[in-house]
Amino acid sequence: MSSQLELTLQDLSALTHEMGKGGGVLSPSVYDTAQVLRHHPSAHDPQAAISWILSKQRPDGGWGDPAVPLGRDVPTLAVVLLLHQRGVAAAEQDSALTFLRGQAEQWHAPLPMDIPIGVELILPRLLDEANAMGLNLPMEPYAALTALGDKRRAMMAKFVPVAGTSAVHSWEAWGITPDPALIDGAGGLGHSPSATAAWLGKAAGNPELAEHAARAEQYLRDAADATGTGIPGVVPTVYPIARFEELWLPYALLIAGLLDDPRLSEAIRPLLDSIEEGLRRGGLGFSDHFDPDGDDTAAGLAVLIKSGREVDLASLEHFESGEHFCTWRHEMAPSLSTTARAVHALSLGGHAVEPHQNFLLRHQLPNGRWTADKWNESWLYTTLHAVAALVDSTVPAHVRAVQAAVEAVIDSQQNSGGWGFTNGATATETAYAVLTLYAAAEASGNSEVVDAALDRAYRFMQDACQAGGLEGPACWIGKETYRPYRVDRAFELIALAALAVREEARAAS
């Protein structure tokens, strides 16, 4: 075994034992931190958290990743409200307001599929609060978003929200009464620090809610610990994500063809046992305290099928909506990656999936890419999962779609050997690209070109993965884009392991 492969498998095995511990490890969120400081200031001095927020302001005056413009209004406006409320950082506020006025035009109809989670509820609420403070932000550009939010509110009015659901995840945008029944098994509201802080703000001073408030406050402390910043009040945009971490590592191994590698079997077995146990309860969510969703359920089914374990695919039926699959029931917009993962699981289980594959086909761009997914901003992520869902099909249109995707991936490789949806290449997105080429190995039609691309990628990944650490793109979409560190690290190590296995096989021949 090559030293590179041995070291990578050791790192991967060690990471496998960490997946899910402590509820997960995530990047800190500007939006959620600002909302926590607004609605429920910590017992600690909040100045350190405010200083952290100010350090994240971009030169253009806004917060958030410039590569994801639709994800910048919510954190920027939340910070403006926080600073205005506290009467600090006037220059930073003015710069942010100028930025927001320049951003407004991007919200005109039609709205894309990849808008941040709950933005149709949250952004209109923040705008109303800003204008009530006399900040004079325009409302007309947000008419389509406000209408979408009104539609969502009308749908929510038809049922009673319960703990651990997607509706409660955005409670800060619509909640009025601090109902203790909405506190879930993780101790907060909807696995959302911002929603939990808003609930605590409304529960303040109510002795009947003191016990529930204590649990919610502990939840916020646990969430802050998950960021690794050590700054009280600095929280992620979602927490916990234990099941999400446990699922994505074996699912990436499946795509890479390493799920049944005997060198990893001992480390992977406890994850598979846990996934199997969770599926017996009717489906999987990103935490066992949150409503099951089509995305995690499909990933769990796929890895168990590929591992030779018996599964009941009926649990996916709850998420089927015509030709696509929803992440949660009552969703208004489909997810390409959730549909792709469901198709992948069903096809592994021997089910007919051509209508759903055709849905994916209709959303492929002329340049061969899939993009505009609601859970991840990188087109390389969405394309990876679409290819995994189509690659076993013999329908000529599907074969051509996979070939076009491979060409798109090859054409976008950077001189460094890596890939990235912004200007620079990153280890995480290079991993998505490498796994796409692995998934499409037999359908690519041009092995020499693919081999050359993988050779360049191997050199890039050896350097990029050596340091490890927490740096990298925040591609995942929540209320704000975020980085689930262990999940992204798993993709990176698995792609490097696949490349090292390939290199070892070539050396042996």
XYZ file of C-alpha atoms in Angstrom, residues 123-385:
263
model
C -36.169 39.034 4.926
C -39.603 40.752 4.751
C -39.747 40.622 8.566
C -36.314 42.234 8.864
C -37.247 44.896 6.312
C -40.371 45.751 8.296
C -38.290 46.084 11.462
C -35.718 48.241 9.683
C -38.302 50.620 8.310
C -40.026 50.804 11.695
C -36.672 52.104 12.960
C -36.653 54.744 10.229
C -33.937 53.156 8.076
C -35.959 53.730 4.873
C -35.186 50.662 2.818
C -37.193 50.105 -0.393
C -39.884 47.414 -0.316
C -40.963 47.264 -3.969
C -38.021 45.144 -5.218
C -38.990 42.458 -2.707
C -42.597 42.129 -3.896
C -42.080 38.640 -5.382
C -40.302 37.446 -2.247
C -42.980 38.926 0.006
C -45.676 37.220 -2.075
C -43.835 33.920 -1.702
C -43.664 34.508 2.040
C -47.410 35.224 2.160
C -48.031 31.955 0.328
C -45.822 30.110 2.803
C -47.645 31.674 5.750
C -50.991 30.645 4.261
C -49.753 27.063 3.960
C -48.452 27.097 7.534
C -51.796 28.384 8.803
C -53.408 25.115 7.698
C -51.566 23.035 10.279
C -50.270 23.441 13.806
C -46.462 23.713 13.829
C -44.753 21.098 15.972
C -41.275 20.833 17.440
C -38.403 19.728 15.219
C -39.886 20.804 11.881
C -38.847 23.112 9.058
C -41.587 25.629 9.910
C -40.245 26.089 13.446
C -36.731 26.482 12.055
C -37.772 30.014 11.001
C -39.839 30.792 14.110
C -38.101 34.168 14.564
C -39.886 35.375 11.400
C -43.432 34.482 12.442
C -43.556 33.409 16.093
C -45.521 35.454 18.618
C -46.232 33.296 21.665
C -43.326 31.344 23.266
C -45.011 27.954 23.319
C -42.848 25.504 25.334
C -44.190 22.641 23.211
C -41.986 23.897 20.367
C -38.784 23.112 22.282
C -37.381 19.966 20.662
C -35.185 17.168 21.936
C -32.021 19.166 21.270
C -33.230 21.883 23.666
C -33.904 24.670 21.168
C -36.423 25.650 18.511
C -36.165 24.005 15.122
C -32.427 23.368 15.483
C -32.023 27.104 14.890
C -30.048 29.419 17.201
C -31.855 32.482 15.801
C -35.310 30.958 16.316
C -34.301 29.827 19.813
C -33.021 33.282 20.735
C -36.253 34.891 19.509
C -38.282 32.443 21.634
C -36.125 33.251 24.658
C -36.634 36.954 24.078
C -40.396 36.523 24.185
C -40.216 34.158 27.169
C -38.096 36.541 29.262
C -39.562 37.313 32.676
C -42.144 34.515 32.558
C -41.510 32.265 35.593
C -43.693 29.509 34.126
C -41.213 29.156 31.264
C -38.053 29.292 33.382
C -37.256 25.586 33.105
C -37.778 25.576 29.332
C -35.751 28.763 29.007
C -32.860 27.156 30.881
C -32.845 24.292 28.342
C -32.915 26.764 25.449
C -30.034 28.745 26.940
C -28.000 25.549 27.270
C -28.830 24.780 23.643
C -27.343 28.123 22.598
C -24.193 27.410 24.578
C -23.895 23.975 22.946
C -24.435 25.520 19.522
C -21.729 28.108 20.195
C -19.318 25.320 21.195
C -19.954 23.638 17.820
C -18.334 26.562 15.989
C -15.003 26.158 17.747
C -14.531 29.934 17.966
C -14.614 30.051 21.767
C -16.565 33.334 21.592
C -19.768 33.364 23.700
C -22.782 34.104 21.533
C -21.149 33.237 18.213
C -23.339 30.422 16.878
C -23.867 28.405 13.664
C -26.905 28.689 11.436
C -28.125 25.179 12.284
C -27.383 22.776 15.126
C -27.189 19.854 15.791
C -26.384 17.930 12.582
C -25.212 14.610 14.021
C -27.142 12.355 11.651
C -26.186 14.502 8.650
C -22.517 13.968 9.466
C -23.012 10.228 9.920
C -24.790 9.871 6.565
C -22.651 11.860 4.212
C -19.394 10.036 4.812
C -20.658 6.579 3.773
C -22.668 8.112 0.925
C -19.519 9.703 -0.499
C -17.742 6.352 -0.078
C -20.527 4.735 -2.086
C -20.007 7.132 -4.996
C -16.244 6.620 -4.844
C -16.638 2.823 -4.914
C -15.023 2.476 -1.490
C -18.024 1.646 0.700
C -17.117 -2.052 0.755
C -13.360 -1.525 1.056
C -12.218 -4.011 3.735
C -9.691 -1.507 5.058
C -12.567 0.732 6.167
C -15.196 -1.856 7.092
C -14.507 -1.844 10.841
C -14.750 1.959 11.024
C -17.849 2.174 8.821
C -19.888 -0.618 10.446
C -21.109 1.437 13.462
C -22.308 4.190 11.113
C -24.234 1.686 9.013
C -25.754 0.134 12.133
C -26.850 3.577 13.322
C -28.339 4.443 9.925
C -30.211 1.141 9.823
C -31.628 1.753 13.291
C -32.735 5.251 12.326
C -34.489 4.079 9.173
C -36.513 1.564 11.160
C -38.222 4.580 12.746
C -39.613 5.694 9.385
C -36.943 7.904 7.875
C -33.905 10.014 8.654
C -33.450 13.702 9.377
C -30.247 15.666 9.803
C -30.705 14.992 13.528
C -32.778 12.407 15.358
C -34.620 15.321 16.988
C -35.724 16.783 13.639
C -38.405 15.718 11.182
C -37.204 13.099 8.640
C -36.442 14.473 5.188
C -36.160 13.042 1.702
C -32.497 13.951 1.325
C -31.118 12.172 4.388
C -33.566 9.289 4.038
C -32.464 8.666 0.450
C -28.780 8.798 1.376
C -29.329 6.296 4.181
C -31.276 3.924 1.966
C -28.636 4.087 -0.756
C -25.734 3.156 1.517
C -27.664 0.318 3.162
C -28.718 -1.113 -0.201
C -25.148 -0.973 -1.447
C -23.989 -2.604 1.804
C -26.304 -5.549 1.205
C -28.700 -4.766 4.035
C -32.451 -5.100 3.733
C -34.374 -1.831 3.481
C -37.917 -0.656 2.903
C -37.953 1.949 0.142
C -41.517 2.909 1.013
C -40.171 5.582 3.366
C -39.264 7.638 0.296
C -42.862 7.728 -0.910
C -43.680 10.435 1.647
C -41.389 12.823 -0.222
C -42.438 12.078 -3.781
C -44.233 14.928 -5.524
C -44.972 14.065 -9.136
C -41.701 13.836 -11.015
C -39.513 15.221 -8.242
C -38.857 14.648 -4.547
C -39.224 17.215 -1.791
C -36.853 17.505 1.117
C -39.783 18.028 3.476
C -43.474 17.679 2.832
C -45.372 20.934 2.154
C -42.322 22.424 0.414
C -42.974 24.966 -2.309
C -39.852 24.433 -4.420
C -38.137 21.191 -5.469
C -34.513 20.363 -4.804
C -32.411 18.946 -7.605
C -29.972 17.220 -5.249
C -32.718 15.671 -3.117
C -34.422 14.356 -6.248
C -31.117 13.035 -7.549
C -30.334 11.233 -4.303
C -33.809 9.687 -4.162
C -33.444 8.512 -7.769
C -30.050 7.049 -6.919
C -31.448 5.082 -3.972
C -34.462 3.837 -5.913
C -32.365 2.766 -8.875
C -29.998 0.873 -6.569
C -33.103 -0.845 -5.217
C -34.205 -1.875 -8.708
C -37.124 0.570 -9.028
C -38.120 2.286 -12.264
C -37.059 5.934 -12.084
C -37.095 7.216 -15.659
C -39.726 9.945 -15.068
C -37.673 11.342 -12.197
C -34.494 11.106 -14.241
C -36.239 13.075 -16.970
C -37.023 15.770 -14.404
C -33.290 16.065 -13.745
C -32.612 16.112 -17.459
C -34.896 19.124 -17.952
C -32.865 21.104 -15.423
C -29.460 20.443 -16.985
C -28.032 23.619 -18.475
C -26.827 23.737 -22.104
C -23.228 23.802 -20.834
C -23.693 20.383 -19.201
C -23.930 21.629 -15.626
C -26.658 21.324 -13.033
C -26.956 24.325 -10.762
C -29.418 26.383 -8.679
C -29.907 23.757 -5.996
C -31.543 24.850 -2.741
C -29.035 23.097 -0.444
C -25.637 23.819 -1.966
C -24.341 26.730 -4.034
C -21.651 24.805 -5.913
C -22.722 23.554 -9.332
C -20.107 20.829 -8.872
C -22.079 19.432 -5.918
C -25.381 19.397 -7.803
C -23.787 17.953 -10.922
C -22.155 15.169 -8.903
C -25.482 13.972 -7.546
